[in-house]
Structure formats: structure tokens, C-alpha cells
Amino acid sequence: MLKLKGSIKISGDKSISHRALIFASLSTGKVKISNLLESDDVMRTLNILKELGIKIVKEKTQWTVYGNGTGGYLQPSQVLDCGNSGTTSRLMMGAVSSNPINCTFIGDNSLSKRSMSRLSIFLEKMGAEIKLTKKDFLPLHINGDINLIPMEHVMQKASAQVKSAIILAALNLRGKTRIIEKRNTRDHTERLMRYLKINFKKKILSKSSTSIELNGPYEIKPRDIIVASDPSSAAFFIVGALIIPKSMITLKNIALNKSRTAFIDVLKKMGGKIKVKKTKTISGEDVGNIQVSYSLLNAIEVKASSSPYLIDEYPILSIAASQAKGVTVMKGLSELRHKESDRIKSITKNLSKIGFKVISKKDDISIKGSNELQVIDQKKIKTYGDHRIAMSFAILSLLYKNKLIIDDESCISISYPDFKKHLKKLSTH
Ligand code: S3P
């Protein structure tokens, strides 16, 4: 039987890559970016920045962004196409809103069904003029304004994208902006701001809540950025090595940001043999190597309070749960309904089709798994155009001797164009 063996460097992190490009564009000069993830989503952000007058060139493997300062975006002559990328749409809406330009944002079918009012309500309160389709969706028009009002925002819903978008708008405003997060989310924006020496205050209000205070406008001095590798992409191979007998792999250069590695704690609690070793800090992010070997997994309960830190890993955690003895319950997944697909439905339908007992009740999923591999006939897996569903089931398919036929693998390039190449490198018989 095929197993996973060896060592690879995972591609650049998607969240950090978007932010590296945007912050470089707001700097007052030339910024070199290394290990940028060249996926469809990140290229959407890059092309939109070009539309806004930012010169960006690639030499060999490195990208150079010629920043134009905060407030330096020019009037685009075309609509800004975000494709499938939620992060591009939210972050760029925030970034353009405090520039005196008019922008139209569009996206593909999936993105056009995802809520934009979750961000526009904050920008509108500051004075931005925004016209949404059916009050919530793309296409949308923003009339940006340098005189938006700096103010306090209280975020009830956990969203790193919304937090980051408000921060990006605030960088160009004169005065104090305060953002209170009732539930903490991933903190790449704050880490990059510290690395770029952007002066802001972050206060811990309680175990799960923080405030961020900015006092703009800012001048961001150019500083080269190296993007750490993506833990969410690493998660596919980590679970692969845990569930495929005789596997043992090492993944290098992975961002070990605590707001992203909660899935490792979950997998360890399930009995996963995973060793994490920090090697260095690059551009504000801790990175290190992760060693994983085949393990017999047990079911656990995953609490709702961890959901903002596991948000992109539930699909691959569901695959781990299917191979764990007992019933794994994952709670508080309401945000999964608003991702690239309704991921509660995508996970439940596909696992059920293979023969697993999966129950989804409102925001919870329970999966009855087993350490013993069942023999199955060929099954067709529907990705719903969702890259993380495609990769999760591609990993499970390895166990079933490729009997799972993924209907559309093209969506994988949204976040991890080198997935298949890396998987081939790690696969041996
Ligand atoms: C992201 C934040 C998360 C995550 C997405 C990337 C980011 O979304 O699901 O893939 O880069 O800020 P939310 O903040 O909307 O939960």
C-alpha cells in the first residue's frame, strides 16, 4: 500500500501572502517578497493592486512591490475581480475605502453568495458610501473617502478578514481607531504591522477578547518580507501521514502561529504522533518543522470556543475523524456555512456517500469513525468548487487506493497549486 515518506517545504501561507502584498503596496518604496504563495486567490489581490496603480514585478522567484504610501491607490479603470477569494474582497474593500477613488468589486458565483455586509456595516458607519447587490453581496460599489471617521468598532462575530479590513482602512485616517474583538481571531495582520514598525496598541481584555488601537495616518517604511509556509496546507499531509499506515514525514518552514496551529493540538489529543520544532522567526512569524508518523487515532469532542482558530481545518479534521475510533463531535461550526462552499454540507454529504455515519445538527457535526479500513466501491466526491474539500478527500482517497473520484480538482489551485506535486514527492510504495 502507498505511504507518505520524506520531507518537503510547503508553499507560502495564503493569509500572510495577501497581507504581504497589501502592506508592501502601502509602504513608501520598494519591498521584496519571498516565498509568496502564487495561488489563484493571492494572484487576485496582486492583480487588483496593479489595477490600483501599484507596480509589481517578478524576478526569478522573488516579487518586488513598488509601494505608493497609505492613501496612494489610483482610480482603477476596470472592475476589481476577486474571483473566488473572500480574503481579497474583504481586505481590499477595507484598503480602498479610505482612498478618494470609486471601485466596483466583483467575484465568481461562490464569492457572490458570501456576505459582504459583515464588513460594509463597519465601513459605512465610518462614512464610506457602499452599494451592495441585494444589500449583502457582490457586485458592490465603494466611493472611498480620505475623510472617513476614525471611531470605535465592536466586532461580535469572529473574523480576521473583517478585523484586518478595518485596520487597513484606518491606516490612512487621521485620528484614533479602536477595534474590539469579542472573540480573538488569527493575528497575522498585527504581527506584520509590528515587523513593519507600525505603531499600534493591542490590549488583552479577557481570555478571548482583545482591543487594537491605531492612530493614523501612518507612513510605512519599506521592509522586505519573507512569507512563512502555510500550516493549513501542511494539515492535509499531516492528516495523510497520521492515517496511512507506515507513513512518516517532515514538513519544513511552517508558520507556527498559535492562531493557526490549533488543529495540531486537536490531532495530538486524538493520539496523533506529531513533533513540532521551532527553528526561527521570519517577518514577525515563528516558523519550524513538523514531524508526523502514522498513529491510531481516537475520537474526541472539539469545543466551539476553538472554532475561529480551526476555521480552515475542519474539512481535513473530518477526514481524521473518519479514521478515529469512536464518535468525534465538532461544535460551533456556524461560520463553515459561509466559506467557499457550505462546508458542513460538503463534509456531511461526501463522508455519508462513502458510508460513514455523519450527523450534522445546526452548527455541530458528529462523525463515527473507525481504525479499521472498510472496502469500498468507487465513489464520486463532489467538491462544490471548494479547494479544501477537494484536497481533504484526495488525502482520504489514498487510503482507499484512489477509489474516490474527485469531480473537480481544478479548484485546488485556489490555495495550493503545488499540492499534487508535493503529494507525489511524499508518496512511496
Ligand atoms: C482569513 C481568515 C479566515 C479564513 C480565510 C483566511 C484571513 O476567514 O477562513 O481562509 O486571511 O484573514 P474569516 O476571518 O472570515 O473567518
Short mmCIF file of C-alpha atoms and ligand atoms in Angstrom, two decimals:
data_model
loop_
_atom_site.label_atom_id
_atom_site.label_comp_id
_atom_site.label_asym_id
_atom_site.label_seq_id
_atom_site.Cartn_x
_atom_site.Cartn_y
_atom_site.Cartn_z
CA MET A 1 0.00 0.00 0.00
CA LEU A 2 1.10 3.56 -0.72
CA LYS A 3 2.52 5.52 2.24
CA LEU A 4 3.81 9.03 2.83
CA LYS A 5 7.56 9.33 3.45
CA GLY A 6 10.20 12.04 3.25
CA SER A 7 10.42 15.74 3.68
CA ILE A 8 9.17 18.82 1.79
CA LYS A 9 8.94 22.58 2.15
CA ILE A 10 5.28 23.60 1.99
CA SER A 11 4.26 26.62 -0.16
CA GLY A 12 3.82 30.12 1.28
CA ASP A 13 0.94 30.93 3.61
CA LYS A 14 -2.19 32.29 1.91
CA SER A 15 -3.21 34.76 4.64
CA ILE A 16 0.33 36.13 5.02
CA SER A 17 0.80 36.38 1.23
CA HIS A 18 -2.30 38.60 0.80
CA ARG A 19 -1.14 40.81 3.66
CA ALA A 20 2.49 40.96 2.45
CA LEU A 21 1.32 42.31 -0.93
CA ILE A 22 -1.16 44.81 0.53
CA PHE A 23 1.18 46.17 3.21
CA ALA A 24 4.00 46.39 0.63
CA SER A 25 1.68 48.43 -1.61
CA LEU A 26 1.06 50.85 1.29
CA SER A 27 4.78 51.27 2.02
CA THR A 28 6.74 54.27 0.82
CA GLY A 29 9.05 52.40 -1.57
CA LYS A 30 10.37 49.13 -2.87
CA VAL A 31 9.56 45.89 -0.97
CA LYS A 32 10.87 42.45 -1.98
CA ILE A 33 8.66 39.49 -1.08
CA SER A 34 9.99 35.91 -0.98
CA ASN A 35 8.08 32.62 -0.78
CA LEU A 36 4.88 34.37 -1.86
CA LEU A 37 2.10 31.85 -2.49
CA GLU A 38 1.33 32.05 -6.22
CA SER A 39 -2.18 30.68 -5.95
CA ASP A 40 -5.32 31.92 -7.75
CA ASP A 41 -6.56 33.77 -4.63
CA VAL A 42 -3.29 35.59 -3.99
CA MET A 43 -2.95 36.49 -7.68
CA ARG A 44 -6.39 38.16 -7.43
CA THR A 45 -5.04 40.50 -4.74
CA LEU A 46 -1.86 41.10 -6.77
CA ASN A 47 -3.77 41.98 -9.95
CA ILE A 48 -6.17 44.27 -8.09
CA LEU A 49 -3.20 46.15 -6.61
CA LYS A 50 -1.82 46.55 -10.15
CA GLU A 51 -5.22 47.93 -11.21
CA LEU A 52 -4.86 50.47 -8.37
CA GLY A 53 -1.62 51.75 -9.89
CA ILE A 54 0.90 49.67 -7.92
CA LYS A 55 3.88 48.40 -9.91
CA ILE A 56 4.62 44.76 -9.09
CA VAL A 57 7.26 42.69 -10.89
CA LYS A 58 8.64 39.19 -10.57
CA GLU A 59 12.33 38.35 -10.90
CA LYS A 60 13.17 34.67 -10.63
CA THR A 61 11.25 33.56 -7.52
CA GLN A 62 11.03 36.95 -5.83
CA TRP A 63 8.34 39.61 -6.21
CA THR A 64 9.05 43.34 -5.94
CA VAL A 65 6.24 45.71 -4.99
CA TYR A 66 6.75 49.46 -5.50
CA GLY A 67 4.62 50.87 -2.69
CA ASN A 68 2.83 54.18 -3.12
CA GLY A 69 2.21 55.00 0.56
CA THR A 70 -1.07 54.85 2.54
CA GLY A 71 -3.67 56.71 0.52
CA GLY A 72 -1.67 56.10 -2.66
CA TYR A 73 -4.10 53.99 -4.69
CA LEU A 74 -5.13 55.45 -8.06
CA GLN A 75 -8.58 55.36 -9.65
CA PRO A 76 -8.92 51.93 -11.36
CA SER A 77 -10.17 51.90 -14.94
CA GLN A 78 -11.79 48.46 -14.61
CA VAL A 79 -13.87 46.46 -12.13
CA LEU A 80 -11.82 44.71 -9.44
CA ASP A 81 -12.30 40.97 -9.89
CA CYS A 82 -11.79 38.97 -6.66
CA GLY A 83 -12.55 35.61 -8.27
CA ASN A 84 -13.17 33.06 -5.51
CA SER A 85 -11.19 34.94 -2.86
CA GLY A 86 -13.02 36.09 0.27
CA THR A 87 -9.78 37.46 1.72
CA THR A 88 -9.09 39.58 -1.39
CA SER A 89 -12.59 41.04 -1.37
CA ARG A 90 -12.73 41.91 2.34
CA LEU A 91 -9.15 43.14 2.74
CA MET A 92 -9.18 45.21 -0.45
CA MET A 93 -12.60 46.73 0.36
CA GLY A 94 -11.07 47.99 3.60
CA ALA A 95 -7.86 49.16 1.95
CA VAL A 96 -9.56 51.20 -0.83
CA SER A 97 -12.29 52.67 1.38
CA SER A 98 -10.08 55.46 2.78
CA ASN A 99 -8.74 56.46 -0.65
CA PRO A 100 -10.60 59.07 -2.76
CA ILE A 101 -11.45 56.59 -5.53
CA ASN A 102 -14.53 54.72 -6.75
CA CYS A 103 -14.26 50.96 -7.06
CA THR A 104 -16.51 48.14 -8.21
CA PHE A 105 -15.77 44.69 -6.79
CA ILE A 106 -16.97 41.51 -8.47
CA GLY A 107 -16.40 37.80 -7.77
CA ASP A 108 -17.25 34.33 -9.04
CA ASN A 109 -20.53 32.53 -8.29
CA SER A 110 -19.40 31.19 -4.93
CA LEU A 111 -17.98 34.53 -3.70
CA SER A 112 -21.10 36.34 -4.95
CA LYS A 113 -23.11 34.27 -2.44
CA ARG A 114 -20.91 35.21 0.54
CA SER A 115 -21.84 38.05 2.87
CA MET A 116 -20.12 41.40 2.36
CA SER A 117 -22.39 43.32 4.74
CA ARG A 118 -20.43 41.75 7.61
CA LEU A 119 -17.72 44.26 6.64
CA SER A 120 -19.64 47.04 4.88
CA ILE A 121 -21.62 47.88 8.07
CA PHE A 122 -18.36 48.97 9.72
CA LEU A 123 -17.08 50.93 6.72
CA GLU A 124 -20.48 52.62 6.25
CA LYS A 125 -20.52 53.70 9.90
CA MET A 126 -17.20 55.42 9.20
CA GLY A 127 -18.86 57.26 6.29
CA ALA A 128 -17.95 55.17 3.24
CA GLU A 129 -20.64 55.01 0.55
CA ILE A 130 -21.23 51.38 -0.40
CA LYS A 131 -23.85 49.89 -2.71
CA LEU A 132 -24.24 46.13 -2.36
CA THR A 133 -26.24 43.73 -4.51
CA LYS A 134 -29.35 42.67 -2.54
CA LYS A 135 -27.94 44.55 0.49
CA ASP A 136 -25.29 41.90 1.12
CA PHE A 137 -23.44 40.67 -1.94
CA LEU A 138 -21.04 41.35 -4.79
CA PRO A 139 -21.02 43.11 -7.18
CA LEU A 140 -20.60 46.15 -4.95
CA HIS A 141 -19.50 49.76 -5.44
CA ILE A 142 -17.47 51.76 -2.94
CA ASN A 143 -16.99 55.50 -3.04
CA GLY A 144 -13.84 55.82 -0.96
CA ASP A 145 -13.12 58.88 1.15
CA ILE A 146 -9.94 60.03 2.86
CA ASN A 147 -12.12 61.76 5.46
CA LEU A 148 -13.78 58.65 6.89
CA ILE A 149 -14.37 58.98 10.63
CA PRO A 150 -11.93 57.19 12.92
CA MET A 151 -14.00 55.51 15.67
CA GLU A 152 -14.51 52.52 17.94
CA HIS A 153 -15.80 49.26 16.42
CA VAL A 154 -17.10 46.30 18.39
CA MET A 155 -16.90 43.03 16.47
CA GLN A 156 -19.32 40.42 17.78
CA LYS A 157 -18.59 37.89 15.02
CA ALA A 158 -15.10 36.37 14.86
CA SER A 159 -13.49 37.31 11.54
CA ALA A 160 -9.82 38.00 10.87
CA GLN A 161 -10.79 39.31 7.46
CA VAL A 162 -13.15 41.95 8.85
CA LYS A 163 -10.68 42.98 11.58
CA SER A 164 -7.88 43.30 9.02
CA ALA A 165 -10.07 45.28 6.61
CA ILE A 166 -10.91 47.87 9.29
CA ILE A 167 -7.21 48.11 10.19
CA LEU A 168 -6.29 48.68 6.53
CA ALA A 169 -8.90 51.44 6.24
CA ALA A 170 -7.65 53.04 9.48
CA LEU A 171 -4.00 53.23 8.36
CA ASN A 172 -4.89 56.19 6.14
CA LEU A 173 -7.21 58.04 8.55
CA ARG A 174 -6.30 60.98 10.78
CA GLY A 175 -7.12 60.01 14.37
CA LYS A 176 -7.83 57.05 16.62
CA THR A 177 -9.50 53.83 15.50
CA ARG A 178 -10.25 51.20 18.14
CA ILE A 179 -11.34 47.66 17.27
CA ILE A 180 -12.70 45.39 19.97
CA GLU A 181 -12.78 41.70 19.10
CA LYS A 182 -15.22 39.80 21.29
CA ARG A 183 -13.63 36.58 20.05
CA ASN A 184 -9.98 36.59 19.07
CA THR A 185 -9.01 35.57 15.54
CA ARG A 186 -5.79 34.86 13.64
CA ASP A 187 -3.29 37.69 14.14
CA HIS A 188 -1.10 37.83 11.00
CA THR A 189 -2.01 41.48 10.39
CA GLU A 190 -0.85 42.55 13.83
CA ARG A 191 2.37 40.53 13.52
CA LEU A 192 3.19 42.04 10.15
CA MET A 193 2.44 45.54 11.48
CA ARG A 194 4.90 45.00 14.35
CA TYR A 195 7.51 43.72 11.90
CA LEU A 196 6.96 46.82 9.74
CA LYS A 197 7.27 49.02 12.86
CA ILE A 198 3.72 50.37 12.53
CA ASN A 199 2.85 51.80 15.92
CA PHE A 200 -0.39 50.41 17.40
CA LYS A 201 -1.61 49.16 20.78
CA LYS A 202 -3.03 45.69 21.38
CA LYS A 203 -4.64 45.05 24.77
CA ILE A 204 -5.93 41.79 26.18
CA LEU A 205 -9.43 42.47 27.55
CA SER A 206 -10.19 38.89 28.65
CA LYS A 207 -9.16 35.34 27.76
CA SER A 208 -10.99 35.52 24.45
CA SER A 209 -11.22 39.25 23.73
CA THR A 210 -8.72 41.96 22.68
CA SER A 211 -8.66 45.57 21.55
CA ILE A 212 -6.47 47.10 18.85
CA GLU A 213 -5.85 50.84 18.77
CA LEU A 214 -4.39 52.68 15.79
CA ASN A 215 -3.62 56.35 15.44
CA GLY A 216 -3.19 57.31 11.77
CA PRO A 217 -2.27 58.31 9.24
CA TYR A 218 0.83 56.11 9.03
CA GLU A 219 3.96 56.26 6.96
CA ILE A 220 5.11 52.68 6.42
CA LYS A 221 8.82 52.36 5.71
CA PRO A 222 9.61 49.64 3.16
CA ARG A 223 10.97 46.42 4.62
CA ASP A 224 11.44 43.13 2.72
CA ILE A 225 9.08 40.31 3.69
CA ILE A 226 9.61 36.54 3.71
CA VAL A 227 6.35 34.58 3.80
CA ALA A 228 6.28 31.59 6.17
CA SER A 229 4.82 28.34 4.82
CA ASP A 230 1.12 27.58 5.20
CA PRO A 231 0.04 25.42 8.18
CA SER A 232 -3.43 24.92 6.64
CA SER A 233 -1.78 23.41 3.54
CA ALA A 234 0.53 21.33 5.75
CA ALA A 235 -2.58 20.00 7.54
CA PHE A 236 -3.51 17.82 4.53
CA PHE A 237 -0.21 15.92 4.61
CA ILE A 238 -0.17 15.83 8.41
CA VAL A 239 -3.52 14.02 8.45
CA GLY A 240 -2.41 11.88 5.49
CA ALA A 241 0.65 10.67 7.40
CA LEU A 242 -1.42 10.03 10.54
CA ILE A 243 -3.99 7.83 8.81
CA ILE A 244 -1.89 5.94 6.23
CA PRO A 245 -0.01 3.01 7.84
CA LYS A 246 3.81 3.16 7.88
CA SER A 247 3.92 6.87 6.98
CA MET A 248 6.49 9.26 8.41
CA ILE A 249 7.07 12.77 7.04
CA THR A 250 8.73 16.06 7.94
CA LEU A 251 7.25 19.35 6.74
CA LYS A 252 9.54 22.36 6.79
CA ASN A 253 9.33 26.11 7.30
CA ILE A 254 5.72 26.03 8.61
CA ALA A 255 4.22 29.12 10.31
CA LEU A 256 3.71 28.08 13.92
CA ASN A 257 1.41 30.99 14.74
CA LYS A 258 -0.79 29.84 17.65
CA SER A 259 -3.88 31.25 15.94
CA ARG A 260 -3.31 28.71 13.14
CA THR A 261 -1.93 25.56 14.73
CA ALA A 262 -4.87 24.60 16.97
CA PHE A 263 -5.53 21.66 14.61
CA ILE A 264 -2.20 20.16 15.72
CA ASP A 265 -3.39 20.24 19.35
CA VAL A 266 -6.65 18.56 18.28
CA LEU A 267 -4.81 15.83 16.35
CA LYS A 268 -2.38 15.25 19.22
CA LYS A 269 -5.33 14.90 21.58
CA MET A 270 -6.72 12.26 19.21
CA GLY A 271 -3.47 10.35 19.68
CA GLY A 272 -1.51 11.72 16.71
CA LYS A 273 2.26 11.40 16.90
CA ILE A 274 3.32 14.90 15.89
CA LYS A 275 6.53 16.69 16.88
CA VAL A 276 6.87 20.43 16.33
CA LYS A 277 10.24 22.17 16.44
CA LYS A 278 10.59 25.94 16.14
CA THR A 279 13.61 26.91 14.04
CA LYS A 280 13.42 30.72 13.59
CA THR A 281 11.27 33.83 13.29
CA ILE A 282 10.72 35.30 9.82
CA SER A 283 8.99 38.64 9.19
CA GLY A 284 7.25 38.51 12.56
CA GLU A 285 6.10 34.87 12.38
CA ASP A 286 7.60 31.87 14.21
CA VAL A 287 8.37 29.01 11.84
CA GLY A 288 9.57 25.46 12.30
CA ASN A 289 9.46 21.85 11.21
CA ILE A 290 6.71 19.33 11.87
CA GLN A 291 7.38 15.59 12.04
CA VAL A 292 4.43 13.22 11.80
CA SER A 293 4.11 9.44 11.92
CA TYR A 294 1.25 7.01 11.47
CA SER A 295 -0.93 6.77 14.60
CA LEU A 296 -4.05 5.04 15.77
CA LEU A 297 -6.48 7.89 16.37
CA ASN A 298 -9.31 8.14 18.89
CA ALA A 299 -12.46 10.25 18.66
CA ILE A 300 -12.68 13.44 20.75
CA GLU A 301 -15.01 16.39 21.27
CA VAL A 302 -13.81 19.66 19.73
CA LYS A 303 -15.20 22.67 21.57
CA ALA A 304 -16.94 25.61 19.91
CA SER A 305 -14.53 28.07 21.57
CA SER A 306 -11.69 26.84 19.29
CA SER A 307 -13.62 27.40 16.06
CA PRO A 308 -12.00 30.72 14.92
CA TYR A 309 -8.60 29.02 15.20
CA LEU A 310 -9.67 25.87 13.33
CA ILE A 311 -11.81 27.53 10.71
CA ASP A 312 -9.96 26.28 7.61
CA GLU A 313 -9.02 22.87 9.02
CA TYR A 314 -12.46 21.37 9.77
CA PRO A 315 -12.64 19.58 6.39
CA ILE A 316 -9.33 17.74 6.91
CA LEU A 317 -10.10 17.20 10.62
CA SER A 318 -13.29 15.47 9.48
CA ILE A 319 -11.14 13.08 7.42
CA ALA A 320 -9.04 12.37 10.53
CA ALA A 321 -12.28 11.80 12.49
CA SER A 322 -13.45 9.23 9.92
CA GLN A 323 -10.34 7.16 10.73
CA ALA A 324 -10.53 7.61 14.51
CA LYS A 325 -12.15 5.08 16.82
CA GLY A 326 -15.49 6.35 18.17
CA VAL A 327 -17.67 9.38 17.57
CA THR A 328 -15.89 12.72 17.07
CA VAL A 329 -18.09 15.74 17.73
CA MET A 330 -17.08 19.18 16.39
CA LYS A 331 -19.16 22.02 17.81
CA GLY A 332 -19.94 25.63 16.89
CA LEU A 333 -19.23 25.45 13.17
CA SER A 334 -21.78 28.06 12.00
CA GLU A 335 -19.11 30.02 10.07
CA LEU A 336 -18.43 26.92 7.94
CA ARG A 337 -21.71 27.60 6.16
CA HIS A 338 -20.23 30.87 4.81
CA LYS A 339 -16.98 29.62 3.30
CA GLU A 340 -16.10 28.69 -0.31
CA SER A 341 -18.91 26.12 -0.01
CA ASP A 342 -21.31 25.30 2.81
CA ARG A 343 -18.63 23.11 4.35
CA ILE A 344 -20.99 21.42 6.83
CA LYS A 345 -22.97 20.15 3.84
CA SER A 346 -19.88 19.34 1.72
CA ILE A 347 -18.31 17.27 4.52
CA THR A 348 -21.54 15.53 5.55
CA LYS A 349 -22.69 14.60 2.03
CA ASN A 350 -19.33 13.24 0.87
CA LEU A 351 -18.49 11.25 4.01
CA SER A 352 -22.04 9.80 4.10
CA LYS A 353 -21.71 8.75 0.47
CA ILE A 354 -18.59 6.73 1.35
CA GLY A 355 -20.58 5.01 4.10
CA PHE A 356 -19.71 6.93 7.29
CA LYS A 357 -22.35 7.78 9.82
CA VAL A 358 -22.31 11.57 9.92
CA ILE A 359 -24.88 13.71 11.69
CA SER A 360 -24.98 17.47 11.25
CA LYS A 361 -27.29 19.25 13.63
CA LYS A 362 -27.42 23.03 13.20
CA ASP A 363 -23.80 24.07 13.84
CA ASP A 364 -22.36 20.76 15.02
CA ILE A 365 -21.06 17.73 13.16
CA SER A 366 -20.59 14.25 14.61
CA ILE A 367 -18.67 11.60 12.70
CA LYS A 368 -18.50 7.92 13.62
CA GLY A 369 -15.05 6.70 12.65
CA SER A 370 -13.04 3.53 12.80
CA ASN A 371 -9.37 2.47 12.80
CA GLU A 372 -10.28 -0.43 10.54
CA LEU A 373 -10.32 0.30 6.85
CA GLN A 374 -13.54 -0.65 5.05
CA VAL A 375 -13.52 -1.98 1.50
CA ILE A 376 -15.49 0.36 -0.75
CA ASP A 377 -16.57 0.60 -4.38
CA GLN A 378 -15.72 3.61 -6.48
CA LYS A 379 -17.44 6.76 -5.15
CA LYS A 380 -17.77 10.18 -6.73
CA ILE A 381 -16.80 13.09 -4.48
CA LYS A 382 -18.40 16.45 -5.09
CA THR A 383 -16.09 19.36 -4.21
CA TYR A 384 -18.70 22.12 -4.75
CA GLY A 385 -15.73 24.06 -6.21
CA ASP A 386 -14.15 24.17 -2.74
CA HIS A 387 -10.37 23.71 -2.70
CA ARG A 388 -10.20 22.45 0.89
CA ILE A 389 -12.89 19.82 0.24
CA ALA A 390 -11.01 18.65 -2.88
CA MET A 391 -7.68 18.27 -1.03
CA SER A 392 -9.25 16.65 2.05
CA PHE A 393 -10.90 13.91 0.01
CA ALA A 394 -7.82 13.50 -2.20
CA ILE A 395 -5.99 12.55 1.03
CA LEU A 396 -8.72 10.12 2.09
CA SER A 397 -8.67 8.59 -1.40
CA LEU A 398 -5.05 7.49 -0.87
CA LEU A 399 -6.30 5.12 1.85
CA TYR A 400 -8.93 3.69 -0.48
CA LYS A 401 -6.49 3.02 -3.34
CA ASN A 402 -7.79 6.04 -5.27
CA LYS A 403 -11.37 4.77 -5.31
CA LEU A 404 -12.70 8.23 -4.52
CA ILE A 405 -13.15 10.13 -7.76
CA ILE A 406 -12.96 13.87 -7.16
CA ASP A 407 -15.35 15.61 -9.60
CA ASP A 408 -13.30 18.78 -10.00
CA GLU A 409 -9.72 19.13 -8.85
CA SER A 410 -9.07 22.41 -10.66
CA CYS A 411 -10.18 24.38 -7.57
CA ILE A 412 -7.06 23.18 -5.69
CA SER A 413 -5.07 25.98 -7.37
CA ILE A 414 -7.10 28.49 -5.34
CA SER A 415 -4.87 27.92 -2.32
CA TYR A 416 -2.26 25.26 -3.16
CA PRO A 417 -1.22 24.89 -6.82
CA ASP A 418 1.69 22.60 -5.84
CA PHE A 419 -0.50 20.20 -3.81
CA LYS A 420 -0.36 17.34 -6.34
CA LYS A 421 3.38 17.82 -6.98
CA HIS A 422 4.11 17.78 -3.23
CA LEU A 423 1.84 14.78 -2.68
CA LYS A 424 3.68 12.86 -5.42
CA LYS A 425 7.01 13.74 -3.82
CA LEU A 426 5.88 12.32 -0.47
CA SER A 427 4.19 9.19 -1.88
CA THR A 428 6.07 5.85 -1.98
CA HIS A 429 5.02 2.20 -2.27
C1 S3P B 1 -8.56 34.50 6.59
C2 S3P B 1 -9.44 34.40 7.63
C3 S3P B 1 -10.44 33.35 7.74
C4 S3P B 1 -10.08 32.15 6.85
C5 S3P B 1 -9.67 32.56 5.47
C6 S3P B 1 -8.48 33.49 5.52
C7 S3P B 1 -7.64 35.65 6.54
O1 S3P B 1 -11.71 33.87 7.36
O2 S3P B 1 -11.18 31.26 6.78
O3 S3P B 1 -9.31 31.42 4.69
O4 S3P B 1 -6.66 35.62 5.78
O5 S3P B 1 -7.87 36.62 7.29
P1 S3P B 1 -12.64 34.68 8.42
O6 S3P B 1 -11.79 35.68 9.06
O7 S3P B 1 -13.73 35.30 7.61
O8 S3P B 1 -13.15 33.62 9.35
#
